[in-house]
Short mmCIF file of C-alpha atoms in Angstrom, two decimals:
data_model
loop_
_atom_site.label_atom_id
_atom_site.label_comp_id
_atom_site.label_asym_id
_atom_site.label_seq_id
_atom_site.Cartn_x
_atom_site.Cartn_y
_atom_site.Cartn_z
CA UNK A 822 -5.38 6.80 -4.77
CA UNK A 823 -6.63 7.57 -1.71
CA UNK A 824 -8.85 4.28 -0.74
CA UNK A 825 -11.46 4.56 1.57
CA UNK A 826 -12.14 2.16 4.43
CA UNK A 827 -15.68 1.00 2.39
CA UNK A 828 -13.23 0.41 -0.81
CA UNK A 829 -10.90 -1.73 1.57
CA UNK A 830 -13.59 -3.53 3.15
CA UNK A 831 -15.34 -4.62 -0.33
CA UNK A 832 -11.90 -5.68 -0.67
CA UNK A 833 -10.72 -7.47 1.95
CA UNK A 834 -13.92 -9.51 2.15
CA UNK A 835 -13.27 -10.74 -1.55
CA UNK A 836 -9.81 -11.88 -0.38
CA UNK A 837 -11.33 -13.47 2.49
CA UNK A 838 -13.80 -15.83 0.62
CA UNK A 839 -10.46 -16.74 -1.69
CA UNK A 840 -8.44 -17.60 1.12
CA UNK A 841 -11.74 -19.56 2.61
CA UNK A 842 -11.94 -17.21 5.76
CA UNK A 843 -15.44 -15.68 6.73
CA UNK A 844 -16.52 -12.62 6.18
CA UNK A 845 -18.20 -11.98 8.90
CA UNK A 846 -15.64 -11.10 10.71
CA UNK A 847 -15.12 -14.00 13.12
CA UNK A 848 -11.50 -15.16 13.58
CA UNK A 849 -10.62 -18.28 10.86
CA UNK A 850 -10.58 -21.38 12.16
CA UNK A 851 -7.53 -22.14 9.78
CA UNK A 852 -5.17 -19.07 11.12
CA UNK A 853 -3.21 -21.35 13.44
CA UNK A 854 -2.84 -20.51 17.37
CA UNK A 855 0.29 -18.87 16.48
CA UNK A 856 -0.21 -16.74 13.96
CA UNK A 857 -3.71 -15.66 15.35
CA UNK A 858 -1.52 -14.45 18.48
CA UNK A 859 1.09 -12.63 16.68
CA UNK A 860 -1.56 -11.37 14.40
CA UNK A 861 -3.82 -10.08 17.97
CA UNK A 862 -0.51 -8.50 19.18
CA UNK A 863 0.52 -6.24 16.17
CA UNK A 864 -2.95 -5.37 15.76
CA UNK A 865 -2.96 -4.48 19.49
CA UNK A 866 -0.29 -2.31 19.08
CA UNK A 867 -1.20 -0.61 16.13
CA UNK A 868 -4.93 -0.08 17.73
CA UNK A 869 -4.63 1.02 21.14
CA UNK A 870 -4.16 4.45 20.56
CA UNK A 871 -7.62 4.65 19.10
CA UNK A 872 -9.51 2.81 21.17
CA UNK A 873 -8.22 4.54 24.26
CA UNK A 874 -8.79 7.94 22.03
CA UNK A 875 -12.33 6.79 21.27
CA UNK A 876 -12.80 6.18 25.13
CA UNK A 877 -11.98 9.86 25.89
CA UNK A 878 -14.17 10.72 23.24
CA UNK A 879 -16.86 9.04 24.19
CA UNK A 880 -16.97 10.94 27.94
CA UNK A 881 -15.83 14.10 26.03
CA UNK A 882 -18.56 14.32 23.13
CA UNK A 883 -20.93 11.31 23.54
CA UNK A 884 -22.26 10.64 27.26
CA UNK A 885 -23.56 13.89 28.22
CA UNK A 886 -24.20 12.13 31.63
CA UNK A 887 -19.81 12.10 31.79
CA UNK A 888 -18.97 14.15 34.51
CA UNK A 889 -15.79 14.77 31.95
CA UNK A 890 -18.69 15.54 29.22
CA UNK A 891 -17.64 18.86 27.32
CA UNK A 892 -19.62 19.16 24.32
CA UNK A 893 -21.60 17.93 21.22
CA UNK A 894 -19.41 17.06 17.93
CA UNK A 895 -18.24 20.36 16.32
CA UNK A 896 -18.68 22.84 19.49
CA UNK A 897 -16.26 24.36 21.00
CA UNK A 898 -16.16 23.92 25.31
CA UNK A 899 -14.21 26.48 26.88
CA UNK A 900 -12.38 25.16 29.96
CA UNK A 901 -12.21 28.46 32.06
CA UNK A 902 -9.28 26.99 34.52
CA UNK A 903 -6.67 24.21 34.52
CA UNK A 904 -6.44 20.65 35.54
CA UNK A 905 -6.74 19.51 38.94
CA UNK A 906 -7.10 15.93 40.92
CA UNK A 907 -10.39 16.01 39.76
CA UNK A 908 -9.70 15.01 36.05
CA UNK A 909 -9.32 11.49 35.81
CA UNK A 910 -10.55 11.03 31.95
CA UNK A 911 -6.98 11.83 30.74
CA UNK A 912 -3.90 10.59 31.85
CA UNK A 913 -0.99 13.09 32.16
CA UNK A 914 -3.18 16.25 32.01
CA UNK A 915 -1.78 19.20 31.69
CA UNK A 916 -2.64 21.88 34.28
CA UNK A 917 -0.42 25.02 32.95
CA UNK A 918 -2.76 25.98 30.40
CA UNK A 919 -6.55 26.41 30.68
CA UNK A 920 -7.74 23.79 27.65
CA UNK A 921 -10.46 24.45 25.19
CA UNK A 922 -11.74 21.28 23.17
CA UNK A 923 -13.87 20.24 20.42
CA UNK A 924 -14.38 17.10 18.28
CA UNK A 925 -15.12 17.78 15.08
CA UNK A 926 -17.45 15.12 12.68
CA UNK A 927 -16.01 16.18 9.53
CA UNK A 928 -18.08 13.57 7.55
CA UNK A 929 -20.44 16.14 6.21
CA UNK A 930 -18.43 19.52 5.68
CA UNK A 931 -15.02 20.80 7.18
CA UNK A 932 -15.39 22.91 10.29
CA UNK A 933 -13.71 26.53 10.59
CA UNK A 934 -11.72 27.84 13.29
CA UNK A 935 -11.40 31.45 14.39
CA UNK A 936 -8.85 32.78 16.96
CA UNK A 937 -8.56 36.32 18.13
CA UNK A 938 -5.49 38.59 18.04
CA UNK A 939 -3.50 37.80 21.20
CA UNK A 940 -1.20 39.55 22.73
CA UNK A 941 2.86 39.01 21.72
CA UNK A 942 3.98 37.28 24.93
CA UNK A 943 0.95 34.99 25.82
CA UNK A 944 1.11 31.21 24.45
CA UNK A 945 -1.70 29.75 22.64
CA UNK A 946 -1.82 26.57 20.23
CA UNK A 947 -4.19 24.55 18.52
CA UNK A 948 -3.47 20.31 18.49
CA UNK A 949 -5.26 18.80 15.58
CA UNK A 950 -5.40 14.78 17.09
CA UNK A 951 -6.82 12.49 14.22
CA UNK A 952 -8.58 9.26 15.55
CA UNK A 953 -4.84 7.67 15.42
CA UNK A 954 -3.59 10.13 17.54
CA UNK A 955 -1.53 11.42 14.94
CA UNK A 956 -0.76 14.99 15.42
CA UNK A 957 -1.92 15.75 11.79
CA UNK A 958 -1.29 19.90 12.19
CA UNK A 959 -1.29 23.51 14.49
CA UNK A 960 -2.06 26.65 14.87
CA UNK A 961 -1.20 28.69 17.36
CA UNK A 962 1.51 30.80 18.38
CA UNK A 963 4.68 28.89 16.77
CA UNK A 964 2.85 28.16 13.45
CA UNK A 965 0.26 30.64 12.83
CA UNK A 966 1.69 33.63 15.20
CA UNK A 967 -0.99 35.66 17.42
CA UNK A 968 -1.81 37.81 14.81
CA UNK A 969 -5.49 35.72 14.64
CA UNK A 970 -7.14 33.85 11.75
CA UNK A 971 -9.79 31.70 10.21
CA UNK A 972 -8.58 27.73 9.62
CA UNK A 973 -10.20 25.55 7.72
CA UNK A 974 -9.79 21.95 8.94
CA UNK A 975 -10.93 19.10 6.13
CA UNK A 976 -11.70 15.18 6.18
CA UNK A 977 -10.38 13.01 4.03
CA UNK A 978 -13.17 13.06 1.54
CA UNK A 979 -13.25 17.15 1.19
CA UNK A 980 -12.58 18.13 -1.88
CA UNK A 981 -12.94 21.79 -1.90
CA UNK A 982 -10.84 24.76 -2.81
CA UNK A 983 -9.72 27.31 -0.02
CA UNK A 984 -12.20 30.08 0.53
CA UNK A 985 -11.66 33.28 0.82
CA UNK A 986 -10.35 34.38 4.25
CA UNK A 987 -9.00 31.27 4.90
CA UNK A 988 -5.44 31.74 6.60
CA UNK A 989 -4.52 27.75 6.57
CA UNK A 990 -6.10 24.38 5.30
CA UNK A 991 -6.01 21.51 7.91
CA UNK A 992 -6.35 18.39 6.17
CA UNK A 993 -6.80 15.24 8.64
CA UNK A 994 -6.83 11.52 7.49
CA UNK A 995 -9.89 10.47 9.33
CA UNK A 996 -13.13 11.60 9.71
CA UNK A 997 -13.44 12.29 13.52
CA UNK A 998 -10.76 14.47 15.08
CA UNK A 999 -10.14 16.73 18.13
CA UNK A 1000 -8.52 19.90 18.49
CA UNK A 1001 -7.12 20.67 21.71
CA UNK A 1002 -6.68 24.64 22.30
CA UNK A 1003 -4.08 25.56 24.97
CA UNK A 1004 -4.04 29.72 26.42
CA UNK A 1005 -1.26 30.22 28.66
CA UNK A 1006 -2.25 31.15 32.13
CA UNK A 1007 0.36 33.62 33.32
CA UNK A 1008 -1.06 33.26 37.39
CA UNK A 1009 -3.97 32.79 38.55
CA UNK A 1010 -5.07 36.71 39.20
CA UNK A 1011 -4.91 36.51 34.94
CA UNK A 1012 -7.48 33.94 34.47
CA UNK A 1013 -9.94 36.45 33.49
CA UNK A 1014 -8.22 37.79 30.44
CA UNK A 1015 -7.52 34.02 29.40
CA UNK A 1016 -11.56 33.49 29.47
CA UNK A 1017 -11.42 36.50 27.41
CA UNK A 1018 -9.29 35.09 25.16
CA UNK A 1019 -11.23 31.68 25.14
CA UNK A 1020 -14.40 33.87 24.87
CA UNK A 1021 -12.66 34.86 21.35
CA UNK A 1022 -12.19 31.64 20.13
CA UNK A 1023 -14.60 30.60 17.75
CA UNK A 1024 -15.50 27.10 16.00
CA UNK A 1025 -18.14 26.63 12.84
CA UNK A 1026 -19.49 24.31 9.69
CA UNK A 1027 -18.10 25.82 6.48
CA UNK A 1028 -21.33 26.63 5.32
CA UNK A 1029 -21.41 28.77 8.19
CA UNK A 1030 -18.61 30.43 7.85
CA UNK A 1031 -19.42 31.68 4.13
CA UNK A 1032 -22.60 32.38 4.96
CA UNK A 1033 -24.44 29.70 2.40
CA UNK A 1034 -26.78 26.59 3.13
CA UNK A 1035 -25.74 23.79 4.52
CA UNK A 1036 -24.76 20.24 2.90
CA UNK A 1037 -27.04 17.17 3.75
CA UNK A 1038 -26.24 16.06 7.19
CA UNK A 1039 -24.24 12.95 7.83
CA UNK A 1040 -25.99 9.46 8.97
CA UNK A 1041 -26.00 10.02 12.71
CA UNK A 1042 -23.29 7.65 14.23
CA UNK A 1043 -24.67 4.82 16.73
CA UNK A 1044 -21.73 5.52 19.17
CA UNK A 1045 -20.88 2.27 20.80
CA UNK A 1046 -19.48 2.43 24.43
CA UNK A 1047 -15.41 1.76 24.83
CA UNK A 1048 -14.39 -0.59 27.63
CA UNK A 1049 -12.76 0.58 30.55
CA UNK A 1050 -9.43 1.10 30.66
CA UNK A 1051 -8.79 -1.84 32.66
CA UNK A 1052 -10.26 -3.95 29.80
CA UNK A 1053 -8.58 -2.45 27.24
CA UNK A 1054 -5.62 -4.31 28.73
CA UNK A 1055 -7.52 -7.90 29.01
CA UNK A 1056 -11.04 -7.63 26.64
CA UNK A 1057 -11.05 -9.35 23.52
CA UNK A 1058 -13.97 -6.55 22.45
CA UNK A 1059 -10.73 -4.19 22.39
CA UNK A 1060 -11.23 -5.75 18.91
CA UNK A 1061 -14.52 -4.41 18.21
CA UNK A 1062 -13.77 -0.74 19.16
CA UNK A 1063 -11.06 -0.85 16.70
CA UNK A 1064 -13.15 -2.01 14.06
CA UNK A 1065 -15.68 0.60 14.95
CA UNK A 1066 -12.79 3.31 15.13
CA UNK A 1067 -11.53 2.00 11.63
CA UNK A 1068 -14.68 3.36 9.86
CA UNK A 1069 -14.62 6.56 10.26
CA UNK A 1070 -10.34 6.10 8.91
CA UNK A 1071 -9.11 6.48 5.37
CA UNK A 1072 -7.05 3.35 4.49
CA UNK A 1073 -3.21 4.71 4.00
CA UNK A 1074 -2.08 3.12 1.28
CA UNK A 1075 1.55 2.06 3.32
CA UNK A 1076 -1.50 -0.03 5.58
CA UNK A 1077 -2.47 -2.26 2.65
CA UNK A 1078 -0.93 -5.68 3.39
CA UNK A 1079 -1.47 -4.66 6.96
CA UNK A 1080 -4.88 -4.42 7.24
CA UNK A 1081 -4.92 -7.49 5.03
CA UNK A 1082 -3.34 -9.26 7.96
CA UNK A 1083 -5.51 -8.01 10.65
CA UNK A 1084 -8.35 -9.25 8.66
CA UNK A 1085 -7.45 -13.06 8.86
CA UNK A 1086 -8.58 -12.68 12.74
CA UNK A 1087 -11.90 -10.50 11.91
CA UNK A 1088 -10.41 -7.05 12.54
CA UNK A 1089 -11.23 -4.21 10.02
CA UNK A 1090 -13.32 -1.52 9.43
CA UNK A 1091 -17.20 -2.11 10.65
CA UNK A 1092 -15.80 -5.96 11.52
CA UNK A 1093 -17.70 -7.78 14.10
CA UNK A 1094 -15.27 -10.50 16.61
CA UNK A 1095 -18.47 -12.68 18.27
CA UNK A 1096 -16.16 -12.78 21.29
CA UNK A 1097 -18.24 -15.65 23.04
CA UNK A 1098 -18.04 -17.84 19.82
CA UNK A 1099 -14.03 -18.11 19.51
CA UNK A 1100 -13.18 -21.22 19.95
CA UNK A 1101 -11.24 -21.94 22.73
CA UNK A 1102 -7.80 -21.72 21.49
CA UNK A 1103 -8.54 -18.67 19.37
CA UNK A 1104 -9.90 -16.73 22.33
CA UNK A 1105 -6.30 -17.92 24.13
CA UNK A 1106 -3.84 -17.07 21.03
CA UNK A 1107 -5.42 -13.58 20.69
CA UNK A 1108 -5.39 -12.96 24.66
CA UNK A 1109 -1.86 -14.08 24.47
CA UNK A 1110 -1.11 -11.47 21.81
CA UNK A 1111 -2.61 -8.60 23.57
CA UNK A 1112 0.09 -9.82 26.75
CA UNK A 1113 2.58 -10.18 24.61
CA UNK A 1114 2.28 -6.15 23.11
CA UNK A 1115 2.45 -4.96 26.91
CA UNK A 1116 5.70 -7.18 26.99
CA UNK A 1117 6.73 -5.03 24.05
CA UNK A 1118 5.89 -1.94 25.64
CA UNK A 1119 7.55 -2.68 29.16
CA UNK A 1120 11.39 -3.03 26.68
CA UNK A 1121 10.28 -0.22 25.46
CA UNK A 1122 9.95 2.02 28.77
CA UNK A 1123 13.16 0.96 30.32
CA UNK A 1124 14.30 2.90 26.77
CA UNK A 1125 12.15 5.86 27.79
CA UNK A 1126 13.66 5.32 31.27
CA UNK A 1127 16.43 5.88 30.30
CA UNK A 1128 16.79 8.50 28.03
CA UNK A 1129 17.69 6.27 25.32
CA UNK A 1130 14.27 6.90 23.70
CA UNK A 1131 12.15 10.47 24.67
CA UNK A 1132 8.77 12.01 24.30
CA UNK A 1133 10.06 13.38 21.20
CA UNK A 1134 10.36 10.17 19.15
CA UNK A 1135 6.74 9.24 19.48
CA UNK A 1136 4.44 12.40 19.12
CA UNK A 1137 3.77 13.52 15.73
CA UNK A 1138 2.38 13.40 12.51
CA UNK A 1139 2.00 9.47 10.41
CA UNK A 1140 5.11 11.13 8.32
CA UNK A 1141 7.43 11.32 11.53
CA UNK A 1142 6.51 8.56 12.96
CA UNK A 1143 6.93 6.29 10.21
CA UNK A 1144 4.13 4.20 11.31
CA UNK A 1145 6.23 3.13 14.43
CA UNK A 1146 3.05 1.72 15.59
CA UNK A 1147 5.14 0.68 19.47
CA UNK A 1148 6.12 4.18 19.73
CA UNK A 1149 2.67 5.68 19.02
CA UNK A 1150 0.96 3.49 21.53
CA UNK A 1151 3.94 3.99 24.56
CA UNK A 1152 2.92 7.77 23.54
CA UNK A 1153 -0.69 7.20 24.48
CA UNK A 1154 0.23 4.98 27.59
CA UNK A 1155 2.49 7.09 29.15
CA UNK A 1156 0.37 10.51 27.99
CA UNK A 1157 -1.80 10.63 24.93
CA UNK A 1158 -2.66 13.71 23.12
CA UNK A 1159 1.08 14.70 23.64
CA UNK A 1160 2.68 17.33 21.72
CA UNK A 1161 4.91 17.16 19.01
CA UNK A 1162 8.48 17.81 19.60
CA UNK A 1163 8.15 21.63 17.70
CA UNK A 1164 5.47 22.17 20.05
CA UNK A 1165 6.48 21.08 23.11
CA UNK A 1166 8.98 18.58 24.65
CA UNK A 1167 8.65 16.47 27.45
CA UNK A 1168 11.51 15.50 29.59
CA UNK A 1169 10.26 12.69 31.87
CA UNK A 1170 11.71 12.29 35.35
CA UNK A 1171 11.16 8.53 36.28
CA UNK A 1172 14.19 7.53 37.77
CA UNK A 1173 16.82 9.59 39.92
CA UNK A 1174 20.21 10.14 39.57
CA UNK A 1175 20.79 6.54 40.78
CA UNK A 1176 18.38 4.55 38.23
CA UNK A 1177 16.07 3.98 41.13
CA UNK A 1178 12.49 4.17 40.58
CA UNK A 1179 11.10 7.43 42.01
CA UNK A 1180 8.96 7.11 45.45
CA UNK A 1181 7.19 9.00 47.88
CA UNK A 1182 8.98 7.51 50.63
CA UNK A 1183 12.00 9.34 49.53
CA UNK A 1184 12.85 12.86 49.13
CA UNK A 1185 14.73 14.17 45.87
CA UNK A 1186 16.14 17.45 44.61
CA UNK A 1187 16.62 18.75 41.14
CA UNK A 1188 19.02 21.64 40.82
CA UNK A 1189 18.94 24.15 38.26
CA UNK A 1190 21.80 26.06 37.13
CA UNK A 1191 21.21 30.09 36.79
CA UNK A 1192 22.59 29.86 32.97
CA UNK A 1193 21.08 26.09 32.51
CA UNK A 1194 17.51 27.13 32.91
CA UNK A 1195 15.19 25.37 30.53
CA UNK A 1196 15.29 26.97 27.04
CA UNK A 1197 12.03 27.69 26.26
CA UNK A 1198 10.17 30.54 23.95
CA UNK A 1199 6.94 30.13 25.57
CA UNK A 1200 7.28 28.43 29.03
CA UNK A 1201 8.36 25.78 31.08
CA UNK A 1202 7.24 23.51 34.14
CA UNK A 1203 7.58 20.31 36.12
CA UNK A 1204 4.42 18.49 37.24
CA UNK A 1205 3.73 15.72 39.89
CA UNK A 1206 1.88 12.46 39.05
CA UNK A 1207 1.12 9.58 40.70
CA UNK A 1208 1.66 6.07 39.49
CA UNK A 1209 -0.04 3.91 38.07
CA UNK A 1210 -2.68 5.98 37.32
CA UNK A 1211 -0.92 8.94 35.59
CA UNK A 1212 -3.13 11.66 37.18
CA UNK A 1213 -2.17 14.89 39.48
CA UNK A 1214 -1.86 14.21 42.60
CA UNK A 1215 -4.05 16.06 45.74
CA UNK A 1216 -1.75 17.75 48.33
CA UNK A 1217 -2.37 19.93 51.45
CA UNK A 1218 -1.38 23.64 49.56
CA UNK A 1219 -2.93 22.40 45.69
CA UNK A 1220 0.30 22.55 44.41
CA UNK A 1221 0.34 20.16 41.13
CA UNK A 1222 3.60 21.65 39.18
CA UNK A 1223 6.15 24.12 39.72
CA UNK A 1224 6.58 26.48 36.54
CA UNK A 1225 8.62 29.17 34.69
CA UNK A 1226 5.41 32.12 35.58
CA UNK A 1227 6.24 30.61 39.18
CA UNK A 1228 9.66 32.13 39.32
CA UNK A 1229 9.35 35.50 41.61
CA UNK A 1230 7.80 33.31 44.08
CA UNK A 1231 10.82 30.77 44.65
CA UNK A 1232 13.80 31.26 46.75
CA UNK A 1233 17.28 31.39 44.36
CA UNK A 1234 20.19 29.25 45.54
CA UNK A 1235 23.33 31.33 45.92
CA UNK A 1236 24.39 31.26 42.43
CA UNK A 1237 21.37 32.17 41.26
CA UNK A 1238 19.81 29.37 40.40
CA UNK A 1239 17.10 27.05 41.69
CA UNK A 1240 16.74 24.02 43.98
CA UNK A 1241 13.38 22.47 43.88
CA UNK A 1242 12.15 19.98 46.42
CA UNK A 1243 10.44 16.69 45.76
CA UNK A 1244 8.94 15.22 48.49
CA UNK A 1245 5.83 13.90 50.17
CA UNK A 1246 5.85 16.18 53.62
CA UNK A 1247 6.90 19.83 53.31
CA UNK A 1248 10.51 20.65 53.32
CA UNK A 1249 9.80 23.54 55.44
CA UNK A 1250 8.68 27.06 55.40
CA UNK A 1251 11.79 28.60 53.80
CA UNK A 1252 12.21 25.79 51.58
CA UNK A 1253 8.52 25.51 50.86
CA UNK A 1254 8.44 28.44 47.82
CA UNK A 1255 10.25 25.61 45.81
CA UNK A 1256 8.11 22.43 47.16
CA UNK A 1257 6.80 20.50 44.82
CA UNK A 1258 4.49 17.73 46.58
CA UNK A 1259 4.33 14.29 46.09
CA UNK A 1260 2.59 11.13 47.05
CA UNK A 1261 3.89 8.72 49.18
CA UNK A 1262 4.35 5.69 46.86
CA UNK A 1263 5.18 5.56 43.34
CA UNK A 1264 5.28 9.05 41.26
CA UNK A 1265 7.09 10.41 38.07
CA UNK A 1266 7.81 14.08 36.80
CA UNK A 1267 7.27 15.39 33.56
CA UNK A 1268 8.92 18.71 32.40
CA UNK A 1269 7.00 20.79 29.85
CA UNK A 1270 8.78 22.38 27.39
CA UNK A 1271 6.77 24.20 25.62
CA UNK A 1272 7.80 26.13 22.08
CA UNK A 1273 11.62 24.89 23.04
CA UNK A 1274 14.91 26.56 21.82
CA UNK A 1275 17.18 24.53 18.89
CA UNK A 1276 19.07 23.53 22.04
CA UNK A 1277 16.93 21.66 23.94
CA UNK A 1278 15.52 20.38 19.66
CA UNK A 1279 19.40 19.48 19.51
CA UNK A 1280 20.01 17.78 22.56
CA UNK A 1281 22.46 20.42 23.53
CA UNK A 1282 20.76 21.88 26.63
CA UNK A 1283 19.86 18.11 28.90
CA UNK A 1284 17.50 18.67 32.13
CA UNK A 1285 19.45 17.73 34.82
CA UNK A 1286 18.94 15.10 37.17
CA UNK A 1287 16.95 14.51 39.69
CA UNK A 1288 18.84 13.38 43.25
CA UNK A 1289 18.20 11.70 46.48
CA UNK A 1290 18.84 13.05 49.32
CA UNK A 1291 18.88 11.51 53.06
#
């Protein structure tokens, strides 16, 4: 049986009373500082993706004064351009594919997403992301094809049958979800074609799709203001944002004991922690727990840099991640809303061939042999990001990436392969077509393999190293 958060809140309040804890949501006085620190660390790792995703959702779908605002909930917004350094709400944005975005509130009824027929060689996808940041399903070239159709997205409480005219039903375990559309752009002159495809995307409530009266509207949500990225790292108000987000999440049975443990320090759906009323010892313990989470992430980051843990390990469904919350946190920190590996892989260049961190004070090259180009059904790209912001890098030639559609403009090596120059200043006019501009300071480069082939998925193909040059 799938429990609702309302069911669990009642149960947790009863458990709290039996344990002698306060049911107001404030951290209990009889929880030791050591236990509170451990629980806070666990809850922070668990909750970081949801809290950071809420910050983005608030900017995109709630705060219409925010320059990043897209549209109200349940309204599709097409963005007929690629991302640039001016787009700062989301870390590590893709600049290959114009996006369309929709925030879906599924409490009253499902939403139906309809897509037009798209030419066979143009990649597109609709990534469905729940409030935890799990990629719970996909529509698009890889999964449902380019022949068009209508797809239903349902929340955890919907019990209906598949209506006529619906190709697939995608079920979320949270009431609030994001649909992130990516439509391939072949070159700048292709943008009008992408716009026509985007104009064919349609999103509507199920009642509208069926031509029936709409059900009663769900209660209006009083969205609370998110904390800033800096405060997400240090402010205990982080946990109140998490408590708010959990109101819109069904309780997964695998997390029943976890939520009972979190409740000991006031963390749970609908709870509120009065941060000002916390004892100094409890406040310090919980802050230390947050810091401990970042220490754990730093340890994992070394494995990611070394390639022993990859992006393919960290993005996906709940079932795929097997509740590895540290992986989920790392995915949110390093590239929130990244794709599952079957849809896209992200080999990352964070260190050079000698194991040193990348920095714009140096110059680097990456060589792809003619028979070792990235194996993809769709396309690949190399995109530059600065650190620590993980945003696109402004540069004199307004080039933020190199990708497969640009192959005709690249200069080939004598072996038929390609050498790309990764550095802050131009490598010279003759090499400039192959130049990926870097910032003056620390950076990393993300490779994207859209719809990767088996040799990428199984590790047969390896991305070449980035070599520091004199």
